[in-house]
Amino acid sequence: MNSNIAIKVKSGPSIMLASGNWFDLLDPWGSAFTIFDIAQGLSNICRYAGQCKKFYSVAEHSLYVCETAENYKLEALLHDATEAFLGDITRPLKQLLPQYKEIESNVEAAVFERFHLDLNARPEVKRSDLRVLAAEQAQVMPEGTDYWTVPSGTTPAAIEVQFLSPTESSERFLSKFFELTDGSDAL
């Protein structure tokens, strides 16, 4: 056996982040992750499993939810932060993977703890997220995809999807984060 081979043992399945840190999917609290890791992941993940007109990142979506929310701006910006580590899993697939929801909840709790987010924000952020979803579906998906908005009473947010590049969406995401915080939670 070659003793020069490095073996990384974690408590669960892990991914290496762009920062070089390991993220343990079963121990997100014990994982070293930063806002830079989140921005990197979200800016490179396309919404709608890539089934949209052009590349549209989760980071850009998060900026619109932040813009739409009246309060809890930081919580709105980070509402999809788990996707930086887990990917953007479509809602129908999530319903088929009950263990995924548990993993996602744990990662979300670790993100909330790391960035000192307010759990009371969830209802308002969800409303903003749905309003952005309605607006973006009308702009990035085939006609009629937003059929659910009228019966649900959801008013589309006043946004215009810009289809930012990964670099631009990451830069804007980080800029918004630092605007909302003093930067002490970045690392």
mmCIF file of C-alpha atoms in Angstrom:
data_model
loop_
_atom_site.group_PDB
_atom_site.id
_atom_site.type_symbol
_atom_site.label_atom_id
_atom_site.label_comp_id
_atom_site.label_asym_id
_atom_site.label_seq_id
_atom_site.Cartn_x
_atom_site.Cartn_y
_atom_site.Cartn_z
ATOM 1 C CA MET A 1 0.000 0.000 0.000
ATOM 2 C CA ASN A 2 1.291 3.444 -0.930
ATOM 3 C CA SER A 3 1.445 5.582 2.209
ATOM 4 C CA ASN A 4 1.737 8.773 0.126
ATOM 5 C CA ILE A 5 -1.907 8.629 -0.936
ATOM 6 C CA ALA A 6 -3.993 11.058 1.080
ATOM 7 C CA ILE A 7 -7.233 9.640 2.370
ATOM 8 C CA LYS A 8 -9.943 12.031 3.467
ATOM 9 C CA VAL A 9 -12.388 10.444 5.897
ATOM 10 C CA LYS A 10 -15.568 12.344 6.626
ATOM 11 C CA SER A 11 -18.653 11.364 8.579
ATOM 12 C CA GLY A 12 -20.678 11.264 5.383
ATOM 13 C CA PRO A 13 -20.606 11.821 1.644
ATOM 14 C CA SER A 14 -18.680 15.020 0.955
ATOM 15 C CA ILE A 15 -17.965 17.382 -1.896
ATOM 16 C CA MET A 16 -14.986 19.650 -2.343
ATOM 17 C CA LEU A 17 -15.912 23.292 -2.678
ATOM 18 C CA ALA A 18 -14.244 25.819 -4.970
ATOM 19 C CA SER A 19 -12.467 27.178 -1.877
ATOM 20 C CA GLY A 20 -10.800 23.808 -1.328
ATOM 21 C CA ASN A 21 -12.903 23.131 1.769
ATOM 22 C CA TRP A 22 -14.855 19.907 2.138
ATOM 23 C CA PHE A 23 -18.626 20.035 2.601
ATOM 24 C CA ASP A 24 -20.049 17.014 4.395
ATOM 25 C CA LEU A 25 -23.640 16.481 3.292
ATOM 26 C CA LEU A 26 -24.497 14.724 6.577
ATOM 27 C CA ASP A 27 -22.626 17.201 8.793
ATOM 28 C CA PRO A 28 -23.111 20.640 7.248
ATOM 29 C CA TRP A 29 -22.572 22.329 10.639
ATOM 30 C CA GLY A 30 -19.074 20.886 10.863
ATOM 31 C CA SER A 31 -18.231 21.906 7.315
ATOM 32 C CA ALA A 32 -16.196 24.980 6.468
ATOM 33 C CA PHE A 33 -18.113 26.976 3.854
ATOM 34 C CA THR A 34 -18.230 30.655 3.012
ATOM 35 C CA ILE A 35 -20.398 33.122 1.145
ATOM 36 C CA PHE A 36 -17.871 32.815 -1.687
ATOM 37 C CA ASP A 37 -18.597 29.071 -1.949
ATOM 38 C CA ILE A 38 -22.316 29.817 -2.055
ATOM 39 C CA ALA A 39 -21.933 32.521 -4.722
ATOM 40 C CA GLN A 40 -19.705 30.226 -6.798
ATOM 41 C CA GLY A 41 -22.201 27.372 -6.699
ATOM 42 C CA LEU A 42 -25.373 29.395 -7.248
ATOM 43 C CA SER A 43 -23.921 31.397 -10.117
ATOM 44 C CA ASN A 44 -23.022 28.215 -12.010
ATOM 45 C CA ILE A 45 -26.342 26.390 -11.518
ATOM 46 C CA CYS A 46 -29.074 26.917 -14.095
ATOM 47 C CA ARG A 47 -32.667 27.125 -12.905
ATOM 48 C CA TYR A 48 -35.369 24.796 -14.256
ATOM 49 C CA ALA A 49 -32.850 21.965 -14.748
ATOM 50 C CA GLY A 50 -31.574 24.009 -17.688
ATOM 51 C CA GLN A 51 -34.929 23.701 -19.496
ATOM 52 C CA CYS A 52 -35.251 27.440 -20.070
ATOM 53 C CA LYS A 53 -34.623 29.760 -23.041
ATOM 54 C CA LYS A 54 -31.086 30.674 -21.997
ATOM 55 C CA PHE A 55 -28.781 30.080 -19.044
ATOM 56 C CA TYR A 56 -30.419 31.603 -15.969
ATOM 57 C CA SER A 57 -28.572 31.124 -12.697
ATOM 58 C CA VAL A 58 -29.897 30.500 -9.226
ATOM 59 C CA ALA A 59 -27.728 33.442 -8.080
ATOM 60 C CA GLU A 60 -29.573 35.820 -10.423
ATOM 61 C CA HIS A 61 -32.907 34.394 -9.221
ATOM 62 C CA SER A 62 -31.804 34.977 -5.613
ATOM 63 C CA LEU A 63 -31.030 38.610 -6.376
ATOM 64 C CA TYR A 64 -34.591 39.090 -7.679
ATOM 65 C CA VAL A 65 -36.115 37.465 -4.600
ATOM 66 C CA CYS A 66 -34.000 39.793 -2.441
ATOM 67 C CA GLU A 67 -35.137 42.786 -4.503
ATOM 68 C CA THR A 68 -38.798 41.728 -4.237
ATOM 69 C CA ALA A 69 -38.822 41.100 -0.472
ATOM 70 C CA GLU A 70 -39.873 44.061 1.640
ATOM 71 C CA ASN A 71 -38.070 42.774 4.723
ATOM 72 C CA TYR A 72 -35.590 40.005 5.461
ATOM 73 C CA LYS A 73 -33.402 40.936 2.496
ATOM 74 C CA LEU A 74 -30.458 38.758 3.586
ATOM 75 C CA GLU A 75 -32.715 35.762 4.149
ATOM 76 C CA ALA A 76 -34.216 36.345 0.701
ATOM 77 C CA LEU A 77 -30.776 36.524 -0.907
ATOM 78 C CA LEU A 78 -29.736 33.263 0.761
ATOM 79 C CA HIS A 79 -33.071 31.432 0.439
ATOM 80 C CA ASP A 80 -31.650 28.937 -2.081
ATOM 81 C CA ALA A 81 -28.135 28.727 -0.576
ATOM 82 C CA THR A 82 -28.535 24.972 -0.045
ATOM 83 C CA GLU A 83 -28.483 24.568 -3.821
ATOM 84 C CA ALA A 84 -24.832 25.678 -3.854
ATOM 85 C CA PHE A 85 -24.076 22.306 -2.248
ATOM 86 C CA LEU A 86 -26.994 20.122 -3.383
ATOM 87 C CA GLY A 87 -27.820 21.455 -6.838
ATOM 88 C CA ASP A 88 -31.161 22.800 -8.023
ATOM 89 C CA ILE A 89 -33.381 19.727 -7.837
ATOM 90 C CA THR A 90 -36.727 20.167 -9.572
ATOM 91 C CA ARG A 91 -39.799 20.065 -7.316
ATOM 92 C CA PRO A 92 -41.251 16.929 -8.949
ATOM 93 C CA LEU A 93 -37.991 15.039 -8.356
ATOM 94 C CA LYS A 94 -37.787 16.248 -4.730
ATOM 95 C CA GLN A 95 -41.209 14.667 -4.137
ATOM 96 C CA LEU A 96 -39.757 11.303 -5.187
ATOM 97 C CA LEU A 97 -36.764 11.588 -2.869
ATOM 98 C CA PRO A 98 -37.949 11.827 0.755
ATOM 99 C CA GLN A 99 -34.412 11.550 2.153
ATOM 100 C CA TYR A 100 -33.370 14.508 0.011
ATOM 101 C CA LYS A 101 -35.808 16.769 1.889
ATOM 102 C CA GLU A 102 -34.192 15.757 5.193
ATOM 103 C CA ILE A 103 -30.697 16.470 3.867
ATOM 104 C CA GLU A 104 -31.861 19.777 2.398
ATOM 105 C CA SER A 105 -33.422 20.785 5.739
ATOM 106 C CA ASN A 106 -30.196 20.046 7.596
ATOM 107 C CA VAL A 107 -28.090 22.016 5.127
ATOM 108 C CA GLU A 108 -30.578 24.892 5.309
ATOM 109 C CA ALA A 109 -30.387 24.881 9.123
ATOM 110 C CA ALA A 110 -26.582 25.040 8.946
ATOM 111 C CA VAL A 111 -26.756 27.966 6.500
ATOM 112 C CA PHE A 112 -29.261 29.786 8.747
ATOM 113 C CA GLU A 113 -26.958 29.258 11.729
ATOM 114 C CA ARG A 114 -23.762 30.245 9.891
ATOM 115 C CA PHE A 115 -25.202 33.516 8.596
ATOM 116 C CA HIS A 116 -27.436 34.285 11.625
ATOM 117 C CA LEU A 117 -30.626 34.278 9.553
ATOM 118 C CA ASP A 118 -34.077 34.791 11.072
ATOM 119 C CA LEU A 119 -36.381 31.762 10.853
ATOM 120 C CA ASN A 120 -39.374 34.115 10.986
ATOM 121 C CA ALA A 121 -38.467 35.250 7.470
ATOM 122 C CA ARG A 122 -39.673 32.077 5.799
ATOM 123 C CA PRO A 123 -43.309 33.081 4.996
ATOM 124 C CA GLU A 124 -42.360 36.464 3.513
ATOM 125 C CA VAL A 125 -39.416 35.041 1.578
ATOM 126 C CA LYS A 126 -41.644 32.262 0.201
ATOM 127 C CA ARG A 127 -44.172 34.848 -1.031
ATOM 128 C CA SER A 128 -41.384 36.819 -2.722
ATOM 129 C CA ASP A 129 -39.954 33.619 -4.206
ATOM 130 C CA LEU A 130 -43.359 32.699 -5.694
ATOM 131 C CA ARG A 131 -43.804 36.196 -7.156
ATOM 132 C CA VAL A 132 -40.366 35.957 -8.786
ATOM 133 C CA LEU A 133 -41.149 32.429 -9.995
ATOM 134 C CA ALA A 134 -44.313 33.727 -11.694
ATOM 135 C CA ALA A 135 -42.442 36.576 -13.388
ATOM 136 C CA GLU A 136 -39.496 34.491 -14.505
ATOM 137 C CA GLN A 137 -41.627 31.641 -15.855
ATOM 138 C CA ALA A 138 -43.381 34.131 -18.115
ATOM 139 C CA GLN A 139 -39.976 35.320 -19.353
ATOM 140 C CA VAL A 140 -37.766 32.227 -19.517
ATOM 141 C CA MET A 141 -40.093 29.286 -20.062
ATOM 142 C CA PRO A 142 -42.516 28.274 -22.843
ATOM 143 C CA GLU A 143 -45.761 30.221 -23.057
ATOM 144 C CA GLY A 144 -48.359 29.088 -20.536
ATOM 145 C CA THR A 145 -45.894 27.731 -17.975
ATOM 146 C CA ASP A 146 -47.130 30.375 -15.532
ATOM 147 C CA TYR A 147 -50.729 29.059 -15.764
ATOM 148 C CA TRP A 148 -50.882 28.619 -11.975
ATOM 149 C CA THR A 149 -50.477 32.308 -11.095
ATOM 150 C CA VAL A 150 -54.064 33.507 -11.645
ATOM 151 C CA PRO A 151 -55.865 30.795 -9.647
ATOM 152 C CA SER A 152 -53.262 31.050 -6.871
ATOM 153 C CA GLY A 153 -53.593 34.830 -6.648
ATOM 154 C CA THR A 154 -49.848 35.271 -7.128
ATOM 155 C CA THR A 155 -48.907 38.638 -8.612
ATOM 156 C CA PRO A 156 -45.718 38.364 -10.661
ATOM 157 C CA ALA A 157 -42.804 40.420 -9.337
ATOM 158 C CA ALA A 158 -41.756 43.486 -11.314
ATOM 159 C CA ILE A 159 -38.461 42.032 -12.510
ATOM 160 C CA GLU A 160 -36.799 41.631 -15.857
ATOM 161 C CA VAL A 161 -34.589 38.558 -16.176
ATOM 162 C CA GLN A 162 -31.217 39.619 -17.555
ATOM 163 C CA PHE A 163 -29.646 36.171 -18.121
ATOM 164 C CA LEU A 164 -26.433 37.220 -16.367
ATOM 165 C CA SER A 165 -23.265 35.249 -16.934
ATOM 166 C CA PRO A 166 -22.011 33.151 -14.026
ATOM 167 C CA THR A 167 -19.257 35.700 -13.354
ATOM 168 C CA GLU A 168 -21.652 38.662 -13.372
ATOM 169 C CA SER A 169 -24.266 36.923 -11.213
ATOM 170 C CA SER A 170 -21.606 35.869 -8.698
ATOM 171 C CA GLU A 171 -20.213 39.407 -8.488
ATOM 172 C CA ARG A 172 -23.666 40.942 -8.038
ATOM 173 C CA PHE A 173 -24.639 38.285 -5.480
ATOM 174 C CA LEU A 174 -21.512 38.973 -3.419
ATOM 175 C CA SER A 175 -21.946 42.731 -3.760
ATOM 176 C CA LYS A 176 -25.523 42.461 -2.456
ATOM 177 C CA PHE A 177 -24.372 40.235 0.415
ATOM 178 C CA PHE A 178 -21.725 42.764 1.483
ATOM 179 C CA GLU A 179 -24.233 45.609 1.112
ATOM 180 C CA LEU A 180 -26.593 43.786 3.512
ATOM 181 C CA THR A 181 -23.933 42.755 6.038
ATOM 182 C CA ASP A 182 -20.766 44.135 7.470
ATOM 183 C CA GLY A 183 -18.935 41.243 5.830
ATOM 184 C CA SER A 184 -18.092 39.557 9.132
ATOM 185 C CA ASP A 185 -20.107 36.473 8.162
ATOM 186 C CA ALA A 186 -18.325 36.020 4.828
ATOM 187 C CA LEU A 187 -15.799 33.451 5.948
#
